[in-house]
Amino acid sequence: MALSQQRQEKTQQNLFLENELTPHYAVANEVMELFAPSNSLVATEAKMAVETDVLIDNFLNAVNTNSSIEFSSLIETFADSQVPTNPADFDSYLEYLASNVINHSIHTSSPRFIGHMTSALPCFVRPLAKLMTAMNQNVVKIETAKAFSPYERQALAMIHRLIYNFSDEFYSEHVQNSQSTLGILVSGGTAANIIALWCARNKSLGAKNSFPGVEKAGLTAALDYYGYQGAVIIGSELMHFSFEKAADLLGIGTHSLIKIPTNRNNQVDLVALRQAVADCQSKNLHIIAIAGVAGTTDSGNIDSLSDIADIAEAANVHFHVDAAWGGPLIFSEQHRQKLAGIERADSVTIDGHKQLYLPMGIGMVFMREPHLASAIEKNASYTMRKGSFDLGKRALEGSRPGMALFLHAGLHLIGLKGYEFLIDAGIEKTQYMADCINAMPEFELLSEPDINLLLYRYIPQSLREVAVKKQLAESENKQINIFNERLQKSQRQAGRTFISRTTKRINCLDREISLTALRAVIANPLTTKDDIDAVLHDQIKIALDLEISDC
Ligand SMILES: *Cc1c(COP(=O)(O)O)cnc(C)c1O
């Protein structure tokens, strides 16, 4: 008898046996069928897969970015809070999904959805997602993820090498050494930033003589022991809001996140940064870390990382680079010099689900010094034993999926050259968009793009002449702000194209004012120059309608 047939018969027997033992569960059979191995009851799963694939196909091929339903009516369809009593059948659930959820989901892969850091994904991730969930490895420990643990370490080491480029000997010593941590795979840039700063805090306020370290004694005792008045983290005012979460969680409070003003190119002001470091030192405040941003979330600008590295080195402070967005520039010959100095960072955050074109849920933090993460190591007796290979012992999260599959696959199926092409093409298209905006009287470019984000705004007809002469009064700027907010909301509601919105602070006659900016993120490989034209023309059309209705 063939093995699969044997197994199938055994499963069916089991199903009925189990059910005889629990006859009062009317649903037992139905539920057990859901757990049938894929070689029995194949037809059910195959049918589910075919039906789901149809929905995926429709979703991915949709042209509009958004459905036009008002959010307030959408939430009404999700008001019920009772768990359904009996199992529903898959077909009717899929119908429910299609009409209530998928129908009103955002087409992030649309080439005209160019306002956020989320875009189309390469096709291989969809079958691999199925493989990953089918295997259901838990990378927290070796006992539930044997091959996945070294596999993940290898993928992380590859990116570590692109950032730091240490010797062959360094990598052969550390890639698969359980004492070393070159990087940690997490759910996103937020968790990555938190871990980096957590390591920095624990390392800098560690055990010494009779003092057991901040990890065991807590922040108050640590500051007391080391004789500090408080602890801070310093970085640009454009730091991502995950730093606020980190400051809160690390016990220093968000008021101890020192935000340094930025220059016209949205880069941290180095004079002010040096001054802040000196101020903290003179006030006897412990600086846990100085953070540089490589690609601000708002406008994509990159801090002068080498200069920040100098400042951090002189102060003997941990240097963290948040390259969640801009990190993948390391793949580009042409653009990687914009990250110069990143190789001096003690820790670096990169998001795989942004410019590595991988599914949501892939953040990474890299450590220059392979033993830095020992500062956060925790052990447990049932597993995570000291000296074990378990990845969960030096991590924020516990159970987590084998997302490394996507990362490792991306590095192989797209490769260094493939990623270089994607990065270069995005930046080139962004320059094209900036040129278009500069050539169109309807728009004003608010800052030259460093990489593939740009900020601009629409100028209503009546104010164009004054705007060109740079003579807008504060009240006129306010009027333009209100108009751009309405424009962005109407565009989102119409759902043909999408651009996001942010604010940019500028100096206007010696006063700081904030401008409402339209924000384009050109990161979708499917976006063409025609799509960029279409987005801009859609905005002009919507703006004209608004202007006419105002008259
Ligand atoms: C996106 C982003 C983050 C946060 O990453 P998540 O993956 O959303 O948690 C942090 N910093 C920067 C610069 C980012 O662009």
Short mmCIF file of C-alpha atoms and ligand atoms in Angstrom, two decimals, residues 117 187-191 193 240 242 293 295-297 322 324-325 351 353-354, ligand 1:
data_model
loop_
_atom_site.label_atom_id
_atom_site.label_comp_id
_atom_site.label_asym_id
_atom_site.label_seq_id
_atom_site.Cartn_x
_atom_site.Cartn_y
_atom_site.Cartn_z
CA MET A 117 6.11 53.25 1.87
CA SER A 187 8.36 42.61 13.00
CA GLY A 188 9.38 46.08 11.83
CA GLY A 189 11.52 49.17 12.15
CA THR A 190 9.80 50.13 15.38
CA ALA A 191 10.85 46.96 17.19
CA ASN A 193 14.82 50.77 16.94
CA HIS A 240 10.46 58.44 13.60
CA SER A 242 9.14 54.81 17.31
CA VAL A 293 18.24 59.10 10.34
CA GLY A 295 15.85 58.49 5.04
CA THR A 296 13.37 60.46 7.13
CA THR A 297 9.87 59.05 6.98
CA ASP A 322 17.64 54.45 11.68
CA ALA A 324 14.45 51.70 8.06
CA TRP A 325 13.66 53.46 4.80
CA ASP A 351 13.03 47.49 7.10
CA HIS A 353 9.02 45.43 4.07
CA LYS A 354 9.87 48.80 2.61
C1 LIG B 1 8.97 53.05 8.70
C2 LIG B 1 10.00 53.63 9.58
C3 LIG B 1 10.14 53.20 10.90
C4 LIG B 1 9.20 52.23 11.56
O1 LIG B 1 9.17 51.03 10.95
P1 LIG B 1 7.91 50.06 11.08
O2 LIG B 1 8.32 48.95 10.21
O3 LIG B 1 6.73 50.83 10.58
O4 LIG B 1 7.76 49.69 12.50
C5 LIG B 1 11.16 53.74 11.65
N1 LIG B 1 11.98 54.65 11.13
C6 LIG B 1 11.87 55.10 9.87
C7 LIG B 1 12.84 56.12 9.36
C8 LIG B 1 10.87 54.61 9.05
O5 LIG B 1 10.75 55.06 7.80
#
